[in-house]
Tab-separated table of C-alpha atoms and ligand atoms in Angstrom:
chain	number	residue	atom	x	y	z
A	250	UNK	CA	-34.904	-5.480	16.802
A	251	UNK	CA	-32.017	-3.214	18.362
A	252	UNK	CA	-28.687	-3.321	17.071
A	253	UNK	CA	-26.296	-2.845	19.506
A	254	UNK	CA	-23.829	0.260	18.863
A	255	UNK	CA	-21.003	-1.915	17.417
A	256	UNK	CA	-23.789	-3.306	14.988
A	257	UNK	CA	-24.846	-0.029	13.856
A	258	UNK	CA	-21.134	1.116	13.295
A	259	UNK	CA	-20.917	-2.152	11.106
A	260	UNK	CA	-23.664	-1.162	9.418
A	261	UNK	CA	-22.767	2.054	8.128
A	262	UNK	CA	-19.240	0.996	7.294
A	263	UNK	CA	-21.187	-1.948	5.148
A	264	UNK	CA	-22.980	0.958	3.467
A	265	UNK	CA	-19.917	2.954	2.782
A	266	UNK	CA	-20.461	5.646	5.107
A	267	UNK	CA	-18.056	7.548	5.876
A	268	UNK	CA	-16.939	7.827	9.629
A	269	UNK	CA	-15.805	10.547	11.191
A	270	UNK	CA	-13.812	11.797	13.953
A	271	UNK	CA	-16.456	12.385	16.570
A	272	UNK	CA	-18.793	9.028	15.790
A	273	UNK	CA	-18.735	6.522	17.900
A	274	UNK	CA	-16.347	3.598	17.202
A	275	UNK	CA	-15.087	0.783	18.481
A	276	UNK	CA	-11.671	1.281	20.520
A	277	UNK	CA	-9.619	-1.688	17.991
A	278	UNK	CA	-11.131	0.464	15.354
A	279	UNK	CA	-9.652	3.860	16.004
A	280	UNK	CA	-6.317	1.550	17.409
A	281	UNK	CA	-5.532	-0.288	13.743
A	282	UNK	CA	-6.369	3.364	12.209
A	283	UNK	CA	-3.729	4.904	14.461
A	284	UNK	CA	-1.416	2.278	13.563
A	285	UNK	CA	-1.869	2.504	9.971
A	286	UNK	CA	-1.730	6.178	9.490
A	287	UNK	CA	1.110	6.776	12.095
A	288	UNK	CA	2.921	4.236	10.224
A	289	UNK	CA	2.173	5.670	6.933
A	290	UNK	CA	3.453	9.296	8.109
A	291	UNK	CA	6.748	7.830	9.071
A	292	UNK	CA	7.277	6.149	6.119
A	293	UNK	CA	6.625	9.441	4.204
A	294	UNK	CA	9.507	11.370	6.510
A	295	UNK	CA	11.541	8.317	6.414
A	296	UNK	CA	11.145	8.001	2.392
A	297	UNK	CA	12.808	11.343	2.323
A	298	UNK	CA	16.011	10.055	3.121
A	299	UNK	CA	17.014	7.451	0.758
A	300	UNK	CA	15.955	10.404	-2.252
A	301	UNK	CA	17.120	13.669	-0.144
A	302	UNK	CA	20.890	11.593	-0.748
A	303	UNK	CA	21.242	12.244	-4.573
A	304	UNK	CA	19.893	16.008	-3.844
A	305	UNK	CA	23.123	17.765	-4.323
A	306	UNK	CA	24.432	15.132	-7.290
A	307	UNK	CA	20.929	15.385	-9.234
A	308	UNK	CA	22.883	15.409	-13.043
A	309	UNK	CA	21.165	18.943	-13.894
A	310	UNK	CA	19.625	21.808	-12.784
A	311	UNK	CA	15.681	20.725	-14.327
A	312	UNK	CA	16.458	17.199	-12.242
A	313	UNK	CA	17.468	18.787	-8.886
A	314	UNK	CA	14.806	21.269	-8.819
A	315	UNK	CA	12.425	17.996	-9.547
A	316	UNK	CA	13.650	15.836	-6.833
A	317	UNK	CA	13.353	18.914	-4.244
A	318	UNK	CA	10.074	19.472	-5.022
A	319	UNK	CA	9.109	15.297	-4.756
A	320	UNK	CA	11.028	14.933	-1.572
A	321	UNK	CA	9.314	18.200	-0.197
A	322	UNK	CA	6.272	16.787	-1.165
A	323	UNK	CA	6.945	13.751	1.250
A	324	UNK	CA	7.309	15.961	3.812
A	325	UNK	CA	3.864	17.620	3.402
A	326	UNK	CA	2.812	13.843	2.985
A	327	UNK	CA	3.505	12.935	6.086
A	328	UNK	CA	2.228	16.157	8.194
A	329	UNK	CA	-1.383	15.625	6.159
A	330	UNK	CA	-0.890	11.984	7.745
A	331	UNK	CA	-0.230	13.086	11.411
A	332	UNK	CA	-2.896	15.329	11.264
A	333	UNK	CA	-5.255	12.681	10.511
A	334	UNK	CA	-4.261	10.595	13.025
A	335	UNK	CA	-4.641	13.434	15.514
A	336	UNK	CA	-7.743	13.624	14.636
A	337	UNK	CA	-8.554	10.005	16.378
A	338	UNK	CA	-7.058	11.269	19.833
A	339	UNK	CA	-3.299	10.263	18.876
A	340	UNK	CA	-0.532	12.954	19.963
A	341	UNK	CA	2.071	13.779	17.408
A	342	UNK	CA	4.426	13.994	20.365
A	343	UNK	CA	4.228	10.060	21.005
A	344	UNK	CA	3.793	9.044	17.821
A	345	UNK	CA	7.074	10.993	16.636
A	346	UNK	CA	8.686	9.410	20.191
A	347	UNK	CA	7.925	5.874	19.228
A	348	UNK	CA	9.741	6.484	15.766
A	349	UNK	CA	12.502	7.675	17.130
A	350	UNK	CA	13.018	4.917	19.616
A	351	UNK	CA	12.476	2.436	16.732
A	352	UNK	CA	9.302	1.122	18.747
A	353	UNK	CA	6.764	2.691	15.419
A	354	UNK	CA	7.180	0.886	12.252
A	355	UNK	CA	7.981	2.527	8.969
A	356	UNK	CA	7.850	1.322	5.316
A	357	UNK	CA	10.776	-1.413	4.815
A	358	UNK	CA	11.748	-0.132	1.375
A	359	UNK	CA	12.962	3.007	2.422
A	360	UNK	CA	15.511	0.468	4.461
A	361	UNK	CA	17.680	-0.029	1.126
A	362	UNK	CA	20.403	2.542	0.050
A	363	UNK	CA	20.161	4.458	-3.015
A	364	UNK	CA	23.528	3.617	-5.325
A	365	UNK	CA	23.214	5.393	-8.230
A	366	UNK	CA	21.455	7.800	-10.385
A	367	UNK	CA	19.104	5.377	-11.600
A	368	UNK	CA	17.828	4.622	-8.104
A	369	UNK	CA	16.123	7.791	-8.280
A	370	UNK	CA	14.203	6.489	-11.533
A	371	UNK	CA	13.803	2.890	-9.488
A	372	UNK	CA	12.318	4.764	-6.323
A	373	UNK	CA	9.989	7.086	-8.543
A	374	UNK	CA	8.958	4.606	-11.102
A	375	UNK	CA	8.265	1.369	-9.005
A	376	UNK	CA	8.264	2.459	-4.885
A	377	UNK	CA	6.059	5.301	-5.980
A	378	UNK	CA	4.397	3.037	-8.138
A	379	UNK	CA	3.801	0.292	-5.646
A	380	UNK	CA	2.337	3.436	-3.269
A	381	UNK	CA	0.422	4.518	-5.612
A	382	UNK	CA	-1.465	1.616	-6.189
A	383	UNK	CA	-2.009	1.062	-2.742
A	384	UNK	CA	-3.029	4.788	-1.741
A	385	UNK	CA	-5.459	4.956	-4.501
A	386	UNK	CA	-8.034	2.653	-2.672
A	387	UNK	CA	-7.270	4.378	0.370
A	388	UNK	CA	-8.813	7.143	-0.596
A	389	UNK	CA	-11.981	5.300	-0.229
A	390	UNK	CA	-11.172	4.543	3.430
A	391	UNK	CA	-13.857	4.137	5.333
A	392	UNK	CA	-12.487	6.266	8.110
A	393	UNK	CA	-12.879	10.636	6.421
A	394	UNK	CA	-9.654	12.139	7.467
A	395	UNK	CA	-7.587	9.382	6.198
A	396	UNK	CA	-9.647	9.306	3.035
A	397	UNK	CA	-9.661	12.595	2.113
A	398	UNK	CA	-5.546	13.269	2.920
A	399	UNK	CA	-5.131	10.479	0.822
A	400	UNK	CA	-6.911	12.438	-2.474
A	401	UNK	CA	-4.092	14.890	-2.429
A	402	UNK	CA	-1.463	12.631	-2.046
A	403	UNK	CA	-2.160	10.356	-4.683
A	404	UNK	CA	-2.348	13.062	-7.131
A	405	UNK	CA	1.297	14.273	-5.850
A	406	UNK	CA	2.477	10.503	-5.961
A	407	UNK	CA	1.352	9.954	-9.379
A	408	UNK	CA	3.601	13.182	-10.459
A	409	UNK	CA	6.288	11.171	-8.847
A	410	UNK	CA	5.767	8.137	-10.251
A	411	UNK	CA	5.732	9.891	-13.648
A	412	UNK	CA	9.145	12.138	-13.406
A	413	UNK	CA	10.629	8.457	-11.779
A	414	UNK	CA	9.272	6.366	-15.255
A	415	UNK	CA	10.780	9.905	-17.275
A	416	UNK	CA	14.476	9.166	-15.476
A	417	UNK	CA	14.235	5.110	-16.315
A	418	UNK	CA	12.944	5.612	-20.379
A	419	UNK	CA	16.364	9.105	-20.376
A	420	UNK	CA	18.664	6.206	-19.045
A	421	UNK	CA	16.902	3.281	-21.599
A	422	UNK	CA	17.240	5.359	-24.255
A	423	UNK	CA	21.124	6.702	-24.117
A	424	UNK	CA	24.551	4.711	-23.517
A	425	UNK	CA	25.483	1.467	-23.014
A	426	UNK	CA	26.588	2.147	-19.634
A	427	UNK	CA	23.010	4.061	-18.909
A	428	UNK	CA	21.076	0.882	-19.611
A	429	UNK	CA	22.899	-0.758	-17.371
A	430	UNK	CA	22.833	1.521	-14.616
A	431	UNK	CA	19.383	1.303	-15.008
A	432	UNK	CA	18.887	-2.667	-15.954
A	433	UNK	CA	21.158	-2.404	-11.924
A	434	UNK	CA	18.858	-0.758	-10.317
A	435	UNK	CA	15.720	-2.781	-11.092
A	436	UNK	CA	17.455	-5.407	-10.523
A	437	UNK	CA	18.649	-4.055	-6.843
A	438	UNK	CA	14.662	-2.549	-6.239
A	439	UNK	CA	12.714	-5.122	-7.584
A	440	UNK	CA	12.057	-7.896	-4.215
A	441	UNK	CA	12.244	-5.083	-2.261
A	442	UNK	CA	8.908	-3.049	-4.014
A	443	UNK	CA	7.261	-6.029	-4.132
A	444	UNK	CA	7.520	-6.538	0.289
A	445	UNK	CA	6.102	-3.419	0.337
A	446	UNK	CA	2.675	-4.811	-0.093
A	447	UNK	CA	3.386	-6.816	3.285
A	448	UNK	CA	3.193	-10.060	3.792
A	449	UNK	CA	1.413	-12.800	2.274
A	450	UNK	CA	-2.303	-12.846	3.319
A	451	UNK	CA	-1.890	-15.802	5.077
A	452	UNK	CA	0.513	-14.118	7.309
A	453	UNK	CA	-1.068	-10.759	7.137
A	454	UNK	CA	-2.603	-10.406	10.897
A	455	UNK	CA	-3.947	-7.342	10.248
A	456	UNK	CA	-5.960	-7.843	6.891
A	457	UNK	CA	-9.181	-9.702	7.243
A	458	UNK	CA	-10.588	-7.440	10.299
A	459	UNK	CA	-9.256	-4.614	8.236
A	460	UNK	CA	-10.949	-5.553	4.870
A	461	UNK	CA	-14.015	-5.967	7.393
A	462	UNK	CA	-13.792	-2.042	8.843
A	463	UNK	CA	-13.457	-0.897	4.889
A	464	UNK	CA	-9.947	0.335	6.084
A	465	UNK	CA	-8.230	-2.088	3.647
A	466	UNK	CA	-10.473	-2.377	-0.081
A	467	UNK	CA	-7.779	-4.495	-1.734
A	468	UNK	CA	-5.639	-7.599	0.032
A	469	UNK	CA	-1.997	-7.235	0.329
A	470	UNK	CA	-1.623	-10.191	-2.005
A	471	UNK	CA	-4.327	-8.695	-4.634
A	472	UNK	CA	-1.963	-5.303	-4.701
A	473	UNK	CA	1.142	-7.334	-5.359
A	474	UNK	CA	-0.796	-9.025	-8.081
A	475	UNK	CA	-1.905	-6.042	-9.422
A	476	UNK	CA	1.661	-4.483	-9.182
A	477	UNK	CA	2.911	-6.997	-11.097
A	478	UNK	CA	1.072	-7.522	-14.145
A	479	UNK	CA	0.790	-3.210	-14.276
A	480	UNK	CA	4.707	-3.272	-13.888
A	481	UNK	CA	5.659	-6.324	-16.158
A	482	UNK	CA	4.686	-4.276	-19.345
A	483	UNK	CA	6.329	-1.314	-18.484
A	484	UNK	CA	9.449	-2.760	-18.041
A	485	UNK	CA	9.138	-4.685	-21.607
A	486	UNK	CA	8.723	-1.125	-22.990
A	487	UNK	CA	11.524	-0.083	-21.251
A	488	UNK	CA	13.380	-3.397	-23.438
A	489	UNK	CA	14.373	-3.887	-19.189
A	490	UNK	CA	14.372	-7.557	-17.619
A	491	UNK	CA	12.484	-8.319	-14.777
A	492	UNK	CA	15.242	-10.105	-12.073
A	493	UNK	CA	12.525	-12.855	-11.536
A	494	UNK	CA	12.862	-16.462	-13.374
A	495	UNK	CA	9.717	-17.372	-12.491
A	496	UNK	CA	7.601	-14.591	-13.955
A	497	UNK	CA	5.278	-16.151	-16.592
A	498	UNK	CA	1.824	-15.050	-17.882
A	499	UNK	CA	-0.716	-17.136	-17.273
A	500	UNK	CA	-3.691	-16.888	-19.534
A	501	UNK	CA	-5.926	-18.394	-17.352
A	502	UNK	CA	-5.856	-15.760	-14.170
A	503	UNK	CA	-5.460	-12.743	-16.808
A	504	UNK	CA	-1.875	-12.402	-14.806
A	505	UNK	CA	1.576	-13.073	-14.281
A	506	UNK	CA	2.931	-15.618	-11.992
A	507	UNK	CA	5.365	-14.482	-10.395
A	508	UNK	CA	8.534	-16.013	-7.794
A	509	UNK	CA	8.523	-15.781	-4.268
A	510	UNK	CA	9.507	-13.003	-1.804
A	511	UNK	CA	12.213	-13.429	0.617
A	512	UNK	CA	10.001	-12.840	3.456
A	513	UNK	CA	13.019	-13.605	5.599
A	514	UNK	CA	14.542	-10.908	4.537
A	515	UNK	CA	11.410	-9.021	4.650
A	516	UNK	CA	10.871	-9.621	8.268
A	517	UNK	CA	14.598	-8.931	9.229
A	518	UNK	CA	14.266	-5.640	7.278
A	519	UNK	CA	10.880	-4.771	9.219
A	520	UNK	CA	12.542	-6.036	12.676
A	521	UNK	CA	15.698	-3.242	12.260
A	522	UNK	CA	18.177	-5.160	10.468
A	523	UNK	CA	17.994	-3.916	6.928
A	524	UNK	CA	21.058	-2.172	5.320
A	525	UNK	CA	20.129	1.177	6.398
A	526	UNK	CA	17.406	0.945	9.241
A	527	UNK	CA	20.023	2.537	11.852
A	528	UNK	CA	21.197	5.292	9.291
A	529	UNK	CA	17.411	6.046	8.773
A	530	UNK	CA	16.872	6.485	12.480
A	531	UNK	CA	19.959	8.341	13.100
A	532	UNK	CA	19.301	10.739	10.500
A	533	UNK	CA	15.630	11.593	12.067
A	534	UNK	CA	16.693	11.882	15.551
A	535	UNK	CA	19.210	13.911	14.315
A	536	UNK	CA	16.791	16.313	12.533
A	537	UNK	CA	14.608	16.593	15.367
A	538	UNK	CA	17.186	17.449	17.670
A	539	UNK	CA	18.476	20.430	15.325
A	540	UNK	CA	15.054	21.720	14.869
A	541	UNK	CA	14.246	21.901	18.989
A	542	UNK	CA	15.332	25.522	18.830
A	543	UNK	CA	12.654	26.156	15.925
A	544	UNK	CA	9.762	23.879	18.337
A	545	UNK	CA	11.071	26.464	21.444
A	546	UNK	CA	10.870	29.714	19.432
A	547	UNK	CA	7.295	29.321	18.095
A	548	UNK	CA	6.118	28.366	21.964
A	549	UNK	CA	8.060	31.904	23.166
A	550	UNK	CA	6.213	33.433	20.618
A	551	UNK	CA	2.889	32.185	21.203
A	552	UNK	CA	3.740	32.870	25.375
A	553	UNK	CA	3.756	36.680	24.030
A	554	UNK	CA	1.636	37.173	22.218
A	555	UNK	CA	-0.999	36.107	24.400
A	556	UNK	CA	0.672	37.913	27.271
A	557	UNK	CA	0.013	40.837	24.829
A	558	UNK	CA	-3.364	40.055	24.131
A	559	UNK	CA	-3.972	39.702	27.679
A	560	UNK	CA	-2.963	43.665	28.563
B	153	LIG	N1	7.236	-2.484	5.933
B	153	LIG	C1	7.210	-2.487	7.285
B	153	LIG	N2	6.247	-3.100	7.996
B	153	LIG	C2	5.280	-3.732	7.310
B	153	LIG	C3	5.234	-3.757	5.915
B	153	LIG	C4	6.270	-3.099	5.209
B	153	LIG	N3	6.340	-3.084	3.872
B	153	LIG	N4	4.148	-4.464	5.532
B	153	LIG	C5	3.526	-4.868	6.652
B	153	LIG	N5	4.219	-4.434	7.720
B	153	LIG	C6	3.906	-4.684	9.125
B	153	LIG	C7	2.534	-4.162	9.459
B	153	LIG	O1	2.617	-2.798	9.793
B	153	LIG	C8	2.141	-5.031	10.626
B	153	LIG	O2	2.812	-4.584	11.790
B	153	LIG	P1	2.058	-4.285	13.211
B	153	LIG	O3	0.904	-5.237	13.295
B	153	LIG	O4	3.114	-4.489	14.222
B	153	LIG	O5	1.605	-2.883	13.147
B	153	LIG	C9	2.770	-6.361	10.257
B	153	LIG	O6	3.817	-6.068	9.330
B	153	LIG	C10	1.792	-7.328	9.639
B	153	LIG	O7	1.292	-6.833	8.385
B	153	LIG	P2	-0.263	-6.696	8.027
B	153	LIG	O8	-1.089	-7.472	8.985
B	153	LIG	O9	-0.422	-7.035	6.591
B	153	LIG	O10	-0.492	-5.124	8.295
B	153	LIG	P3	-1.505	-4.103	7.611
B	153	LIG	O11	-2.867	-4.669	7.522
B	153	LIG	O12	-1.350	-2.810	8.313
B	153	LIG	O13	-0.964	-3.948	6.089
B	153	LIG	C11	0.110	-2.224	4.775
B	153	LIG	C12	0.278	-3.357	5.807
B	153	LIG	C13	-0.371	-2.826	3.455
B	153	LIG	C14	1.458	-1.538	4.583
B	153	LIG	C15	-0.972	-1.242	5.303
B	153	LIG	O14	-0.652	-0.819	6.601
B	153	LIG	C16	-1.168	-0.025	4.448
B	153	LIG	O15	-1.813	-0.092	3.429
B	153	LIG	N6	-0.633	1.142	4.903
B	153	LIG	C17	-0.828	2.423	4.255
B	153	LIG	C18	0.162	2.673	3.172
B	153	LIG	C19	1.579	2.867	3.684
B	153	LIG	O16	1.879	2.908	4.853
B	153	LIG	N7	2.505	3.047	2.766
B	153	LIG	C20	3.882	3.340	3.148
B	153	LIG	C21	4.814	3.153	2.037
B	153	LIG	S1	4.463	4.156	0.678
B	153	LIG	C22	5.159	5.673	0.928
B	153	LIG	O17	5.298	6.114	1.993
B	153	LIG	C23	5.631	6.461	-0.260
């Protein structure tokens, strides 16, 4: 019996083979891969933003040089992340000219503005927390590059997630007016973490051919889940309140239930319309603009030196 070359690709995805840059694969393969890594890498430079604000108001000298180093890491992130999706034919060029003209899609959490101090604890303990969890399966990807980027990141996120926990249990633990900047900002960054999943399964175009290709190991539904009933404790120990009525263990599923998202909101977050979605934009365009001179200077280089080399 002869598979046909589809077939064969199915089959060594099915036995957790790794694939690689040069095997064959089919074209909505490598297309969803693009997709998902380009729009990982832009939610990595985007996620610098909200962060990069409180920069030059950390409260100390130990939590500024912290924050530099996370939001620097975010940075590396997302070059790791274009490179991999270079590797599947994709030029950084494009996929840095879709962001720009808002036609790429980036993570919607990185849509909200950051208020206060204790955003910075809300960002590292539960966004990074939220990535995390879903990065960690990732780096069982069935697609290498992807995979293997996604070994270093997670061990950077989980740094992040930790100093972000650190900032929520300083605030917990001191004044009256700490708590509450910090009971504030889960209640502001709650919903928000838990869209970042996406949507429902039901809704979720994208999952069941992904779960097929290995791309996706986990449902966007089973990482909220999961999110939930890892985050639920936390926040207890924290003596925090989760802004969610609903929320109720249930003994049966081993889990919480839990309230529903606002997928409007999610959706008019994801379409452009979130608080900050132009601000984000703006601020990237900008950036690339004012490094052009830096892009022009390493070309004029590299025209010499092989001039040189060519004497
Ligand atoms: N924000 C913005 N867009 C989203 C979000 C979100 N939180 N969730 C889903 N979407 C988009 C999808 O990109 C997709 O759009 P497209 O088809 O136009 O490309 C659409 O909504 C439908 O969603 P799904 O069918 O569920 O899409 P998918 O299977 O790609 O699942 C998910 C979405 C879970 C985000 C997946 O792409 C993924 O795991 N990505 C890698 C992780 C990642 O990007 N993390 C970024 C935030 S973490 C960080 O940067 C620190």
């Amino acid at each position: 019996l002869e598979l046909t070359q589809e077939e064969q690709f199915q089959a060594r995805i099915d036995a957790d083979v790794r694939i690689e840059p040069k095997d064959w694969m089919p074209d909505a393969y490598r297309k969803t891969l693009i997709r998902q890594i380009s729009q990982h890498a832009h939610s990595e430079l985007v996620g610098m933003l909200p962060e990069g604000n409180w920069i030059t108001r950390a409260p100390s000298l130990k939590r500024k040089s912290i924050l530099l180093a996370k939001v620097q890491d975010e940075a590396g992130h997302g070059l790791y992340l274009y490179s991999a999706a270079e590797t599947l034919g994709a030029s950084r060029d494009q996929m840095l000219a879709d962001l720009h003209s808002g036609k790429a899609k980036y993570s919607s959490i990185f849509n909200y503005p950051t208020l206060s101090w204790a955003d910075m604890g809300c960002v590292g303990w539960l966004v990074d927390g939220a990535a995390i969890l879903n990065q960690v399966p990732l780096c069982r990807t069935s697609y290498g590059p992807y995979a293997r980027a996604m070994v270093r990141v997670c061990k950077e996120e989980s740094f992040h997630q930790r100093q972000g926990f650190e900032i929520m249990q300083t605030l917990c633990e001191g004044s009256p007016e700490q708590k509450a900047m910090a009971q504030e900002g889960l209640n502001r960054w709650w919903w928000p973490t838990l869209m970042m999943f996406g949507p429902a399964d039901a809704d979720s175009p994208n999952t069941a051919q992904s779960m097929n290709w290995r791309i996706k190991r986990f449902t966007n539904d089973e990482l909220r889940q999961k999110f939930v009933d890892m985050m639920v404790p936390q926040a207890e120990f924290l003596g925090l309140t989760v802004p969610d009525p609903n929320l109720k263990w249930n003994e049966a599923k081993q889990g919480y239930d839990f309230g529903d998202v606002d997928w409007e909101e999610f959706w008019n977050v994801v379409k452009g319309n979130g608080m900050c979605n132009k601000e984000r934009l703006q601020a990237r365009v900008q950036a690339h603009e004012e490094g052009a001179w830096v892009r022009e200077a390493a070309l004029a280089h590299a025209e010499k030196r092989k001039q040189r080399e060519a004497v």
